XYZ file of C-alpha atoms in Angstrom:
345
model
C -89.542 -57.755 66.961
C -86.748 -59.905 68.416
C -85.304 -62.122 65.672
C -82.771 -64.949 65.912
C -81.036 -65.898 62.648
C -79.142 -69.168 62.617
C -76.354 -68.275 60.258
C -76.873 -64.717 59.173
C -73.604 -63.834 57.429
C -74.048 -65.284 53.914
C -76.571 -64.858 51.078
C -80.073 -65.582 52.396
C -79.233 -65.191 56.070
C -77.410 -61.967 55.448
C -80.330 -60.547 53.459
C -82.725 -61.467 56.281
C -80.473 -59.800 58.896
C -80.175 -56.605 56.843
C -83.902 -56.408 56.135
C -84.713 -56.928 59.804
C -82.303 -54.279 60.920
C -83.805 -51.987 58.353
C -87.146 -52.467 60.027
C -85.645 -51.595 63.404
C -85.828 -55.153 64.770
C -83.607 -56.519 67.530
C -81.507 -59.072 65.678
C -79.265 -61.813 67.038
C -77.170 -64.066 64.819
C -75.745 -67.443 65.773
C -72.966 -68.944 63.692
C -69.425 -70.276 63.746
C -67.916 -66.822 63.499
C -66.110 -67.384 60.223
C -67.529 -64.228 58.690
C -68.153 -60.776 60.175
C -71.744 -60.168 61.266
C -73.748 -57.228 59.911
C -73.215 -54.135 62.127
C -76.139 -53.667 64.429
C -76.732 -57.406 65.037
C -75.747 -59.171 68.271
C -73.533 -62.191 67.661
C -73.489 -65.535 69.376
C -70.866 -68.081 68.427
C -71.191 -71.831 68.199
C -71.023 -74.842 65.894
C -74.329 -76.675 65.844
C -72.665 -79.815 64.500
C -70.351 -80.172 67.529
C -71.101 -81.442 71.033
C -72.214 -78.489 73.134
C -72.266 -76.388 70.014
C -75.589 -74.815 70.877
C -74.605 -73.692 74.417
C -74.690 -70.054 73.388
C -78.451 -70.410 72.753
C -79.192 -71.849 76.206
C -80.764 -68.561 77.304
C -82.810 -65.887 75.514
C -86.259 -65.377 74.086
C -87.219 -64.360 70.556
C -90.323 -63.623 68.578
C -89.032 -65.711 65.661
C -86.177 -67.868 64.442
C -84.996 -68.038 60.847
C -82.966 -71.104 59.917
C -81.393 -71.760 56.458
C -79.646 -75.040 57.246
C -79.292 -77.499 54.331
C -77.301 -80.454 55.635
C -78.188 -83.108 58.258
C -81.794 -82.542 59.526
C -80.796 -83.461 63.069
C -79.032 -80.090 63.374
C -82.368 -78.333 62.724
C -84.130 -80.699 65.131
C -81.697 -80.044 67.913
C -81.889 -76.309 67.535
C -85.636 -76.268 67.257
C -86.118 -78.449 70.305
C -83.732 -76.242 72.346
C -85.631 -73.081 71.315
C -89.126 -74.502 71.752
C -90.959 -72.414 74.333
C -88.546 -69.509 73.934
C -89.469 -68.461 70.418
C -92.974 -67.927 69.038
C -92.353 -68.901 65.455
C -89.782 -70.908 63.514
C -89.133 -70.085 59.845
C -87.227 -72.732 57.931
C -85.915 -71.818 54.492
C -86.456 -75.055 52.671
C -86.611 -75.780 48.890
C -88.947 -76.749 46.132
C -86.592 -79.793 45.851
C -88.665 -81.419 48.611
C -91.349 -82.339 46.073
C -91.331 -85.802 44.584
C -89.473 -85.634 41.246
C -90.715 -84.402 38.924
C -93.584 -82.183 40.019
C -95.845 -81.215 37.096
C -96.140 -77.641 35.849
C -98.416 -75.655 38.134
C -97.634 -77.738 41.222
C -98.725 -76.172 44.531
C -97.824 -76.801 48.142
C -99.983 -79.903 48.345
C -97.905 -81.742 45.748
C -96.372 -85.064 46.970
C -93.037 -84.717 48.784
C -90.005 -87.040 48.858
C -90.195 -90.136 51.030
C -87.634 -91.401 53.459
C -86.868 -88.117 55.221
C -86.565 -88.073 59.003
C -86.212 -85.126 61.413
C -83.271 -86.699 63.291
C -81.455 -88.076 60.300
C -77.851 -87.492 59.282
C -76.976 -85.970 55.989
C -78.135 -87.811 52.922
C -79.189 -85.971 49.763
C -80.347 -82.372 49.330
C -84.058 -83.124 48.898
C -84.327 -85.430 51.903
C -82.189 -83.179 54.012
C -84.490 -80.218 53.349
C -87.596 -82.288 53.875
C -86.102 -83.673 57.081
C -85.488 -80.106 58.190
C -89.127 -79.267 57.595
C -90.218 -82.288 59.635
C -87.841 -81.287 62.437
C -89.343 -77.821 62.712
C -92.889 -79.059 62.713
C -92.089 -81.751 65.268
C -90.587 -79.173 67.684
C -92.860 -76.145 67.039
C -96.054 -77.602 65.717
C -97.686 -76.884 62.437
C -99.245 -73.618 63.586
C -95.931 -72.056 64.608
C -93.844 -73.257 61.689
C -93.257 -71.509 58.361
C -91.744 -73.702 55.623
C -90.296 -71.467 52.868
C -89.916 -73.672 49.823
C -87.666 -71.424 47.761
C -86.787 -72.055 44.190
C -83.960 -70.335 42.336
C -82.547 -67.505 44.487
C -80.650 -64.665 42.851
C -79.284 -61.251 43.926
C -76.478 -59.597 45.880
C -74.325 -61.826 48.150
C -74.958 -64.891 45.951
C -72.465 -67.622 46.900
C -73.741 -70.317 44.517
C -72.367 -68.879 41.290
C -75.299 -68.545 38.932
C -75.995 -64.880 38.238
C -72.406 -63.863 39.125
C -71.114 -66.238 36.391
C -73.449 -64.742 33.751
C -72.467 -61.253 34.754
C -68.762 -61.995 34.659
C -69.021 -63.863 31.373
C -71.059 -61.117 29.682
C -68.786 -58.403 31.101
C -65.943 -60.079 29.257
C -67.669 -59.232 25.967
C -67.598 -60.847 22.567
C -69.979 -63.562 21.282
C -71.834 -65.204 24.152
C -73.675 -68.505 23.893
C -77.235 -67.553 24.917
C -79.477 -70.604 25.504
C -82.851 -70.269 23.869
C -85.629 -69.787 23.319
C -85.461 -66.131 24.093
C -88.862 -65.993 25.748
C -88.245 -69.031 27.949
C -90.098 -68.244 31.185
C -88.027 -68.154 34.429
C -89.030 -68.305 38.024
C -86.641 -67.079 40.715
C -86.740 -64.836 43.736
C -84.471 -61.938 44.531
C -82.877 -62.734 47.867
C -84.059 -59.376 49.272
C -87.644 -60.042 48.248
C -87.386 -63.421 49.930
C -86.079 -61.808 53.081
C -88.877 -59.215 53.158
C -91.489 -61.896 52.659
C -90.030 -63.928 55.528
C -90.241 -60.920 57.877
C -93.760 -60.224 56.737
C -94.674 -63.862 57.430
C -93.400 -63.381 61.006
C -95.453 -60.229 61.413
C -98.593 -61.844 60.036
C -98.019 -64.990 62.070
C -98.281 -67.202 59.010
C -97.741 -70.950 59.134
C -97.366 -73.891 56.822
C -95.492 -74.355 53.487
C -95.169 -71.705 50.744
C -93.639 -71.976 47.303
C -91.396 -68.899 47.269
C -90.387 -67.630 43.819
C -91.674 -65.100 41.327
C -94.958 -65.642 39.532
C -94.783 -67.361 36.149
C -94.056 -64.753 33.464
C -92.139 -62.456 35.782
C -88.950 -62.922 33.752
C -87.560 -64.596 30.623
C -84.155 -65.838 29.595
C -83.743 -62.899 27.209
C -84.852 -60.448 29.924
C -82.220 -61.810 32.278
C -79.294 -61.874 29.851
C -80.120 -58.599 28.155
C -80.230 -56.983 31.606
C -76.714 -58.388 32.172
C -75.506 -56.716 28.973
C -76.998 -53.402 30.017
C -75.764 -53.540 33.571
C -72.162 -54.399 32.634
C -72.030 -51.990 29.653
C -70.124 -54.621 27.688
C -69.964 -55.236 23.954
C -71.231 -58.793 24.434
C -73.297 -60.261 21.512
C -75.900 -62.729 22.682
C -75.877 -65.577 20.218
C -79.193 -67.247 20.820
C -78.887 -70.973 20.321
C -81.566 -73.639 20.077
C -81.886 -76.060 23.068
C -81.234 -79.126 20.869
C -77.864 -77.746 19.734
C -76.804 -77.104 23.308
C -77.924 -80.507 24.524
C -76.298 -82.300 21.526
C -73.034 -80.614 22.506
C -73.206 -82.347 25.859
C -73.683 -79.085 27.788
C -75.398 -79.590 31.166
C -78.395 -77.368 31.772
C -78.545 -75.539 35.144
C -74.872 -76.095 35.957
C -72.800 -75.287 32.849
C -75.390 -72.758 31.686
C -76.744 -71.475 35.056
C -80.454 -70.769 35.487
C -81.316 -72.301 32.060
C -83.093 -75.538 31.571
C -84.631 -76.699 28.242
C -88.338 -75.958 27.678
C -90.748 -78.831 27.885
C -88.521 -80.816 30.188
C -89.351 -82.155 33.635
C -86.586 -79.982 34.976
C -88.061 -76.817 33.573
C -91.533 -77.546 35.033
C -89.974 -78.342 38.398
C -87.769 -75.211 38.542
C -89.713 -72.606 36.620
C -93.370 -73.545 36.631
C -94.577 -73.618 40.222
C -97.849 -72.182 41.504
C -96.904 -69.356 43.834
C -100.300 -67.880 44.341
C -100.313 -68.700 48.054
C -97.150 -66.695 48.644
C -98.361 -63.805 46.481
C -101.622 -63.642 48.462
C -99.489 -63.552 51.573
C -97.544 -60.500 50.439
C -94.825 -61.633 48.058
C -93.691 -58.725 45.856
C -90.964 -59.220 43.268
C -88.719 -56.439 41.923
C -87.893 -56.230 38.212
C -85.190 -58.486 36.831
C -83.263 -55.339 35.754
C -82.948 -54.277 39.387
C -81.756 -57.681 40.569
C -79.122 -57.877 37.845
C -77.904 -54.265 38.244
C -77.617 -54.557 42.016
C -75.818 -57.856 41.807
C -73.305 -56.368 39.394
C -72.788 -53.395 41.633
C -72.144 -55.712 44.591
C -69.739 -57.828 42.520
C -67.753 -54.766 41.551
C -67.694 -53.555 45.189
C -65.950 -56.814 46.272
C -63.448 -56.918 43.400
C -65.447 -58.900 40.866
C -65.128 -62.367 42.338
C -68.132 -63.792 44.159
C -67.752 -66.024 47.190
C -68.365 -69.745 46.552
C -69.973 -72.169 48.971
C -67.657 -75.197 49.314
C -70.665 -77.571 49.334
C -71.965 -76.408 45.962
C -70.606 -77.287 42.563
C -69.043 -74.487 40.539
C -71.187 -73.178 37.766
C -70.313 -72.066 34.256
C -69.381 -73.161 30.773
C -65.810 -73.912 29.678
C -64.709 -71.184 27.216
C -63.424 -73.810 24.747
C -66.778 -75.605 24.694
C -68.601 -72.303 24.229
C -66.368 -71.284 21.325
C -66.783 -74.706 19.655
C -70.608 -74.526 19.829
C -70.639 -70.958 18.573
C -68.345 -71.813 15.701
C -70.641 -74.703 14.695
C -73.661 -72.445 14.543
C -74.887 -70.540 11.484
C -73.658 -67.296 12.985
C -76.411 -65.323 11.236
C -78.409 -62.548 12.819
C -81.505 -63.507 14.680
C -84.848 -61.710 14.734
C -84.702 -57.907 15.190
C -81.016 -57.941 14.185
C -79.848 -59.807 17.293
C -76.901 -62.101 16.491
C -77.914 -65.759 16.865
C -77.326 -69.232 15.606
C -80.730 -70.833 15.101
C -83.489 -68.770 16.650
């Protein structure tokens, strides 16, 4: 297979490139050249936001294109129109954010999507930008040659958003850790490597259309994730499980200040952790255990000195230590079930 990855040096793009090279594919990456490409991939340099920035793609044929763009849809549209007729399939890594807020628990790919998105639009907001990117791909390649990967929470090595790296760094520091409950709160996410393998499988199977891409409901829980962090880091951290109402009353922002976590029963939880992913599973999605995702992310973090890269267009994640200490001090501090230190659960 001949694969063109637009980007290809960070997080999702890097995982796709490595997975494709692992399959023996012929891989070309196109990007601004700010980061080194994976050995074995051919590099083309250009800035798709600048006049003439796509000139390096003027020639060449590929079996598939993978595009992870998340800003102005017109950049996707211009690339897709340029590559139309020279690539058989266009895979666009979109987002479950394209659904009209807030999608109900169990929403599938036919749920309503945001309005006001256009394939040639400039940058607006994340949801409309991603939906506009979807429209751009379908406009250029047609519905039968387009794959719209509506990813949810993505975790794993190379993460440059700051969610799992923050938890690992915080837990590695040890001591009492504010753990947002309930313990068995269900989580949906996808390991970036499982996402990459599914994308390549979609190319091989000549799939088309939209797919919700995250783990099946019940694949992981909040306790499973954080306890795996304790084991992976080998720290003396004590997870102090704290009721959602205490966290919210303290003014702590779900998802950003406590990454991954959103309170149960909320619109946000249903939107982020309760999607129907049966279509992707039937099309070959396989998700590795949370322990493996956590351990491999910690190993990667240690290999780069412990500080994860941070995308400049994403807000920094994590809880201020003073706020954490204040909430912990206000809790009962008693042991939770099965002798696990906790505050209310």
